[in-house]
mmCIF file of C-alpha atoms and ligand atoms in Angstrom:
data_model
loop_
_atom_site.group_PDB
_atom_site.id
_atom_site.type_symbol
_atom_site.label_atom_id
_atom_site.label_comp_id
_atom_site.label_asym_id
_atom_site.label_seq_id
_atom_site.Cartn_x
_atom_site.Cartn_y
_atom_site.Cartn_z
ATOM 1 C CA MET R 685 -15.235 23.621 10.536
ATOM 2 C CA THR R 686 -13.188 23.715 13.599
ATOM 3 C CA GLN R 687 -9.793 25.538 13.919
ATOM 4 C CA SER R 688 -8.029 22.132 13.765
ATOM 5 C CA ASP R 689 -9.790 21.094 10.614
ATOM 6 C CA LEU R 690 -8.809 24.410 9.083
ATOM 7 C CA PHE R 691 -5.203 23.785 10.089
ATOM 8 C CA ASN R 692 -5.203 20.211 8.666
ATOM 9 C CA ASP R 693 -6.609 21.553 5.405
ATOM 10 C CA LEU R 694 -3.967 24.114 5.048
ATOM 11 C CA GLN R 695 -1.107 21.556 5.625
ATOM 12 C CA LEU R 696 0.684 21.291 2.380
ATOM 13 C CA GLN R 697 2.091 18.357 0.483
ATOM 14 C CA SER R 698 5.823 17.673 1.011
ATOM 15 C CA VAL R 699 8.024 15.251 -0.880
ATOM 16 C CA GLU R 700 10.834 13.273 0.781
ATOM 17 C CA LEU R 701 13.226 11.156 -1.166
ATOM 18 C CA ILE R 702 14.385 8.519 1.222
ATOM 19 C CA GLU R 703 18.110 7.858 0.848
ATOM 20 C CA ILE R 704 18.737 4.148 0.889
ATOM 21 C CA ASP R 705 21.141 1.644 -0.900
ATOM 22 C CA ASP R 706 19.753 -0.522 -3.600
ATOM 23 C CA GLY R 707 16.310 1.074 -4.330
ATOM 24 C CA ASP R 708 14.367 4.318 -4.542
ATOM 25 C CA ILE R 709 11.525 5.510 -2.243
ATOM 26 C CA LEU R 710 9.748 8.671 -2.662
ATOM 27 C CA TRP R 711 7.345 9.637 0.283
ATOM 28 C CA ILE R 712 4.804 12.247 -0.579
ATOM 29 C CA LYS R 713 3.210 13.323 2.666
ATOM 30 C CA ARG R 714 -0.366 14.543 2.382
ATOM 31 C CA PHE R 715 -0.595 13.655 -1.276
ATOM 32 C CA LEU R 716 -4.342 13.814 -0.836
ATOM 33 C CA PRO R 717 -5.709 16.847 1.092
ATOM 34 C CA LYS R 718 -7.597 15.663 4.202
ATOM 35 C CA ALA R 719 -11.154 16.319 2.828
ATOM 36 C CA ASP R 720 -10.329 14.052 -0.226
ATOM 37 C CA ALA R 721 -8.689 11.441 1.828
ATOM 38 C CA ASP R 722 -11.579 11.285 4.355
ATOM 39 C CA LEU R 723 -14.107 10.960 1.521
ATOM 40 C CA LEU R 724 -11.968 8.236 -0.212
ATOM 41 C CA LEU R 725 -11.558 6.343 3.069
ATOM 42 C CA GLN R 726 -15.396 6.341 3.760
ATOM 43 C CA THR R 727 -16.331 5.439 0.174
ATOM 44 C CA LEU R 728 -13.826 2.431 -0.004
ATOM 45 C CA GLN R 729 -14.742 1.131 3.397
ATOM 46 C CA ASN R 730 -18.294 0.804 1.984
ATOM 47 C CA GLU R 731 -17.795 -0.036 -1.723
ATOM 48 C CA ILE R 732 -15.087 -2.603 -1.677
ATOM 49 C CA PRO R 733 -16.224 -6.289 -1.065
ATOM 50 C CA TRP R 734 -13.591 -6.817 1.520
ATOM 51 C CA ARG R 735 -12.752 -10.480 2.209
ATOM 52 C CA GLN R 736 -10.275 -12.504 4.413
ATOM 53 C CA ASP R 737 -8.405 -14.806 2.319
ATOM 54 C CA SER R 738 -6.234 -17.790 3.389
ATOM 55 C CA ILE R 739 -2.756 -18.652 2.414
ATOM 56 C CA ARG R 740 -1.068 -21.997 2.854
ATOM 57 C CA ILE R 741 1.554 -22.031 5.475
ATOM 58 C CA ALA R 742 3.393 -25.381 6.316
ATOM 59 C CA GLY R 743 0.610 -27.260 4.565
ATOM 60 C CA LYS R 744 -2.213 -25.476 6.484
ATOM 61 C CA ASP R 745 -4.716 -23.007 5.287
ATOM 62 C CA THR R 746 -4.141 -19.862 7.439
ATOM 63 C CA PRO R 747 -6.340 -16.830 7.379
ATOM 64 C CA ILE R 748 -4.373 -13.610 6.582
ATOM 65 C CA PRO R 749 -4.554 -10.964 9.349
ATOM 66 C CA ARG R 750 -6.203 -8.319 7.239
ATOM 67 C CA LEU R 751 -9.037 -7.985 4.609
ATOM 68 C CA GLN R 752 -8.174 -7.427 0.977
ATOM 69 C CA ALA R 753 -9.474 -7.197 -2.580
ATOM 70 C CA TRP R 754 -7.770 -7.309 -6.011
ATOM 71 C CA TYR R 755 -8.771 -5.081 -8.777
ATOM 72 C CA GLY R 756 -7.309 -4.861 -12.352
ATOM 73 C CA ASP R 757 -7.768 -4.708 -16.098
ATOM 74 C CA PRO R 758 -9.369 -7.961 -17.627
ATOM 75 C CA GLY R 759 -6.997 -11.105 -17.236
ATOM 76 C CA MET R 760 -4.666 -9.367 -14.677
ATOM 77 C CA THR R 761 -4.590 -12.384 -12.217
ATOM 78 C CA TYR R 762 -2.078 -12.178 -9.268
ATOM 79 C CA THR R 763 -0.678 -15.070 -7.440
ATOM 80 C CA TYR R 764 1.266 -14.826 -4.169
ATOM 81 C CA SER R 765 1.910 -17.336 -1.361
ATOM 82 C CA GLY R 766 -0.163 -19.837 -3.416
ATOM 83 C CA LEU R 767 -3.146 -17.601 -3.451
ATOM 84 C CA LYS R 768 -4.639 -16.742 -6.872
ATOM 85 C CA LEU R 769 -6.536 -13.577 -7.192
ATOM 86 C CA ASP R 770 -8.936 -12.841 -10.149
ATOM 87 C CA PRO R 771 -9.354 -9.167 -10.732
ATOM 88 C CA LEU R 772 -12.526 -7.137 -9.881
ATOM 89 C CA PRO R 773 -13.352 -4.475 -12.426
ATOM 90 C CA TRP R 774 -12.280 -0.924 -11.609
ATOM 91 C CA THR R 775 -14.920 1.167 -9.879
ATOM 92 C CA LEU R 776 -15.365 4.870 -10.861
ATOM 93 C CA THR R 777 -13.629 5.821 -7.482
ATOM 94 C CA LEU R 778 -10.643 3.493 -7.978
ATOM 95 C CA ALA R 779 -10.160 4.508 -11.586
ATOM 96 C CA ALA R 780 -10.201 8.163 -10.561
ATOM 97 C CA ILE R 781 -7.580 7.740 -7.780
ATOM 98 C CA LYS R 782 -5.435 5.548 -10.158
ATOM 99 C CA GLN R 783 -5.481 8.281 -12.763
ATOM 100 C CA ARG R 784 -4.497 10.874 -10.170
ATOM 101 C CA ILE R 785 -1.503 8.800 -9.010
ATOM 102 C CA GLU R 786 -0.494 8.068 -12.603
ATOM 103 C CA ASP R 787 -0.476 11.729 -13.490
ATOM 104 C CA TYR R 788 1.671 12.475 -10.501
ATOM 105 C CA SER R 789 4.095 9.665 -10.862
ATOM 106 C CA ASP R 790 4.296 9.204 -14.623
ATOM 107 C CA CYS R 791 3.810 5.510 -14.133
ATOM 108 C CA HIS R 792 1.058 3.259 -15.591
ATOM 109 C CA PHE R 793 -0.718 0.779 -13.419
ATOM 110 C CA ASN R 794 -3.106 -2.028 -14.364
ATOM 111 C CA SER R 795 -3.837 -3.662 -11.036
ATOM 112 C CA LEU R 796 -4.385 -2.868 -7.439
ATOM 113 C CA LEU R 797 -4.166 -4.732 -4.159
ATOM 114 C CA ALA R 798 -6.449 -3.053 -1.581
ATOM 115 C CA ASN R 799 -5.648 -3.911 2.080
ATOM 116 C CA LEU R 800 -7.859 -3.111 5.072
ATOM 117 C CA TYR R 801 -6.281 -3.263 8.498
ATOM 118 C CA ARG R 802 -9.302 -3.314 10.874
ATOM 119 C CA ASN R 803 -7.541 -2.584 14.005
ATOM 120 C CA GLU R 804 -4.029 -2.878 15.606
ATOM 121 C CA GLN R 805 -4.100 -6.707 15.454
ATOM 122 C CA ASP R 806 -4.113 -6.613 11.612
ATOM 123 C CA SER R 807 -0.686 -6.712 9.901
ATOM 124 C CA VAL R 808 1.301 -7.960 6.896
ATOM 125 C CA GLY R 809 4.532 -9.794 7.627
ATOM 126 C CA TRP R 810 7.936 -9.314 6.078
ATOM 127 C CA HIS R 811 7.864 -9.830 2.246
ATOM 128 C CA ALA R 812 8.804 -8.175 -0.991
ATOM 129 C CA ASP R 813 6.531 -7.558 -3.983
ATOM 130 C CA ASP R 814 8.821 -9.467 -6.229
ATOM 131 C CA GLU R 815 6.484 -11.926 -7.970
ATOM 132 C CA PRO R 816 7.556 -12.646 -11.635
ATOM 133 C CA GLU R 817 4.473 -10.996 -13.178
ATOM 134 C CA LEU R 818 5.485 -7.580 -11.694
ATOM 135 C CA GLY R 819 8.700 -7.587 -13.910
ATOM 136 C CA GLN R 820 12.360 -6.861 -13.314
ATOM 137 C CA ASN R 821 12.179 -3.576 -11.174
ATOM 138 C CA PRO R 822 8.577 -2.875 -10.531
ATOM 139 C CA ALA R 823 7.271 0.647 -9.786
ATOM 140 C CA ILE R 824 4.677 0.391 -6.962
ATOM 141 C CA ALA R 825 2.571 3.336 -5.661
ATOM 142 C CA SER R 826 1.017 2.862 -2.241
ATOM 143 C CA LEU R 827 -1.596 5.195 -0.910
ATOM 144 C CA SER R 828 -2.458 5.149 2.907
ATOM 145 C CA LEU R 829 -5.881 6.158 4.274
ATOM 146 C CA GLY R 830 -7.105 6.131 7.829
ATOM 147 C CA ASP R 831 -5.085 5.610 11.005
ATOM 148 C CA ALA R 832 -1.375 5.938 10.843
ATOM 149 C CA ARG R 833 0.760 2.685 10.823
ATOM 150 C CA ASP R 834 4.482 2.021 10.678
ATOM 151 C CA PHE R 835 5.807 0.786 7.268
ATOM 152 C CA GLN R 836 9.092 -0.899 8.046
ATOM 153 C CA LEU R 837 11.810 -1.942 5.676
ATOM 154 C CA LYS R 838 14.840 -4.169 6.082
ATOM 155 C CA HIS R 839 17.748 -4.876 3.850
ATOM 156 C CA ARG R 840 17.825 -8.553 2.919
ATOM 157 C CA THR R 841 21.660 -9.002 3.199
ATOM 158 C CA HIS R 842 22.414 -5.996 5.521
ATOM 159 C CA PRO R 843 19.592 -6.361 8.044
ATOM 160 C CA GLU R 844 21.181 -3.646 10.263
ATOM 161 C CA GLN R 845 19.930 -1.300 7.528
ATOM 162 C CA LYS R 846 16.317 -0.802 8.420
ATOM 163 C CA LEU R 847 13.745 2.057 8.691
ATOM 164 C CA SER R 848 10.252 2.765 9.794
ATOM 165 C CA LEU R 849 8.011 5.316 8.073
ATOM 166 C CA PRO R 850 4.901 6.332 9.912
ATOM 167 C CA LEU R 851 2.410 6.405 6.990
ATOM 168 C CA GLN R 852 -0.238 8.946 7.537
ATOM 169 C CA HIS R 853 -3.841 9.583 6.158
ATOM 170 C CA GLY R 854 -3.380 10.675 2.496
ATOM 171 C CA ASP R 855 0.356 9.837 2.240
ATOM 172 C CA LEU R 856 1.603 8.296 -1.035
ATOM 173 C CA LEU R 857 4.785 6.170 -1.143
ATOM 174 C CA ILE R 858 6.379 5.258 -4.475
ATOM 175 C CA MET R 859 8.815 2.366 -4.503
ATOM 176 C CA LYS R 860 11.055 1.897 -7.566
ATOM 177 C CA GLY R 861 14.268 0.552 -8.909
ATOM 178 C CA ALA R 862 15.749 -2.518 -7.337
ATOM 179 C CA LEU R 863 14.040 -2.076 -3.974
ATOM 180 C CA GLN R 864 11.966 -5.294 -4.100
ATOM 181 C CA HIS R 865 15.179 -7.432 -4.800
ATOM 182 C CA HIS R 866 17.165 -6.095 -1.933
ATOM 183 C CA TRP R 867 14.583 -5.014 0.748
ATOM 184 C CA VAL R 868 11.547 -6.578 2.400
ATOM 185 C CA HIS R 869 8.767 -4.655 4.097
ATOM 186 C CA GLN R 870 6.028 -5.179 6.635
ATOM 187 C CA ILE R 871 3.299 -3.461 8.675
ATOM 188 C CA PRO R 872 3.704 -5.021 12.051
ATOM 189 C CA LYS R 873 0.869 -5.267 14.601
ATOM 190 C CA SER R 874 0.659 -2.209 16.768
ATOM 191 C CA LYS R 875 0.933 -2.158 20.543
ATOM 192 C CA THR R 876 -1.495 0.764 20.843
ATOM 193 C CA PRO R 877 -5.151 0.662 19.637
ATOM 194 C CA CYS R 878 -5.683 1.591 15.996
ATOM 195 C CA GLN R 879 -8.777 2.660 13.953
ATOM 196 C CA PRO R 880 -9.158 1.233 10.356
ATOM 197 C CA ARG R 881 -6.503 1.816 7.775
ATOM 198 C CA ILE R 882 -6.852 1.123 3.970
ATOM 199 C CA ASN R 883 -3.792 0.816 1.873
ATOM 200 C CA LEU R 884 -4.001 0.757 -1.890
ATOM 201 C CA THR R 885 -0.984 -0.600 -3.701
ATOM 202 C CA PHE R 886 -1.029 0.105 -7.569
ATOM 203 C CA ARG R 887 1.024 -2.312 -9.574
ATOM 204 C CA ARG R 888 1.662 -3.156 -13.228
ATOM 205 C CA ILE R 889 1.370 -6.915 -14.259
ATOM 206 C CA PHE R 890 3.183 -8.057 -17.277
ATOM 207 C CA LYS R 891 1.389 -10.877 -18.959
HETATM 208 O O1 LIG D 2074 -0.145 -1.487 3.867
HETATM 209 C C1 LIG D 2074 0.853 -1.310 3.473
HETATM 210 O O2 LIG D 2074 1.304 -0.146 3.560
HETATM 211 C C2 LIG D 2074 1.788 -2.285 2.760
HETATM 212 C C3 LIG D 2074 1.027 -3.293 2.058
HETATM 213 C C4 LIG D 2074 1.889 -4.254 1.314
HETATM 214 O O3 LIG D 2074 3.087 -4.433 1.772
HETATM 215 C C5 LIG D 2074 1.527 -5.030 0.134
HETATM 216 O O4 LIG D 2074 0.403 -4.971 -0.201
HETATM 217 O O5 LIG D 2074 2.385 -5.782 -0.426
#
């Protein structure tokens, strides 16, 4: 172990409540210690059957600029932008990290969208996680692994209210309250080269 590995392992979790109007965000930096985050990143890169789905934009099938996979309890299908996703069954790895996040957040999740940003060209555009099946004020827990990327938020009716959170390896973001009604979020392409990043967004679908 080098001195910098040792330093990284000693860095402690810190919790920041982001003060914004119309929603709640909790940013738990280093929710996972580096060694756990490293192992999880490597395992998920290999075990998830990543695929590039297409969504319909202006009547045309357009590949999304990232890879993804949808997991969940039986029957927890999810539809966004005209794309219907049937759940893969939980793996031991994903069930374990879900439990760890549930214990911390006191929330219960029955589904997960996993995203793989292969490099700086991969992204997700402005959107909110406001599909009807997520209920009125969904709690969403989002775990970041791999290279840091900027998670940007913008208020829908006061677009001058915006923020950018540089999410790092092992960080957990919990979004709650009315956030998805009033704010949109995105991961833009990056101007500098990026190594792969995996993001796990745990959700609860109401059927
Ligand atoms: O990669 C991220 O941090 C955000 C992913 C996201 O916005 C989503 O899955 O809805």
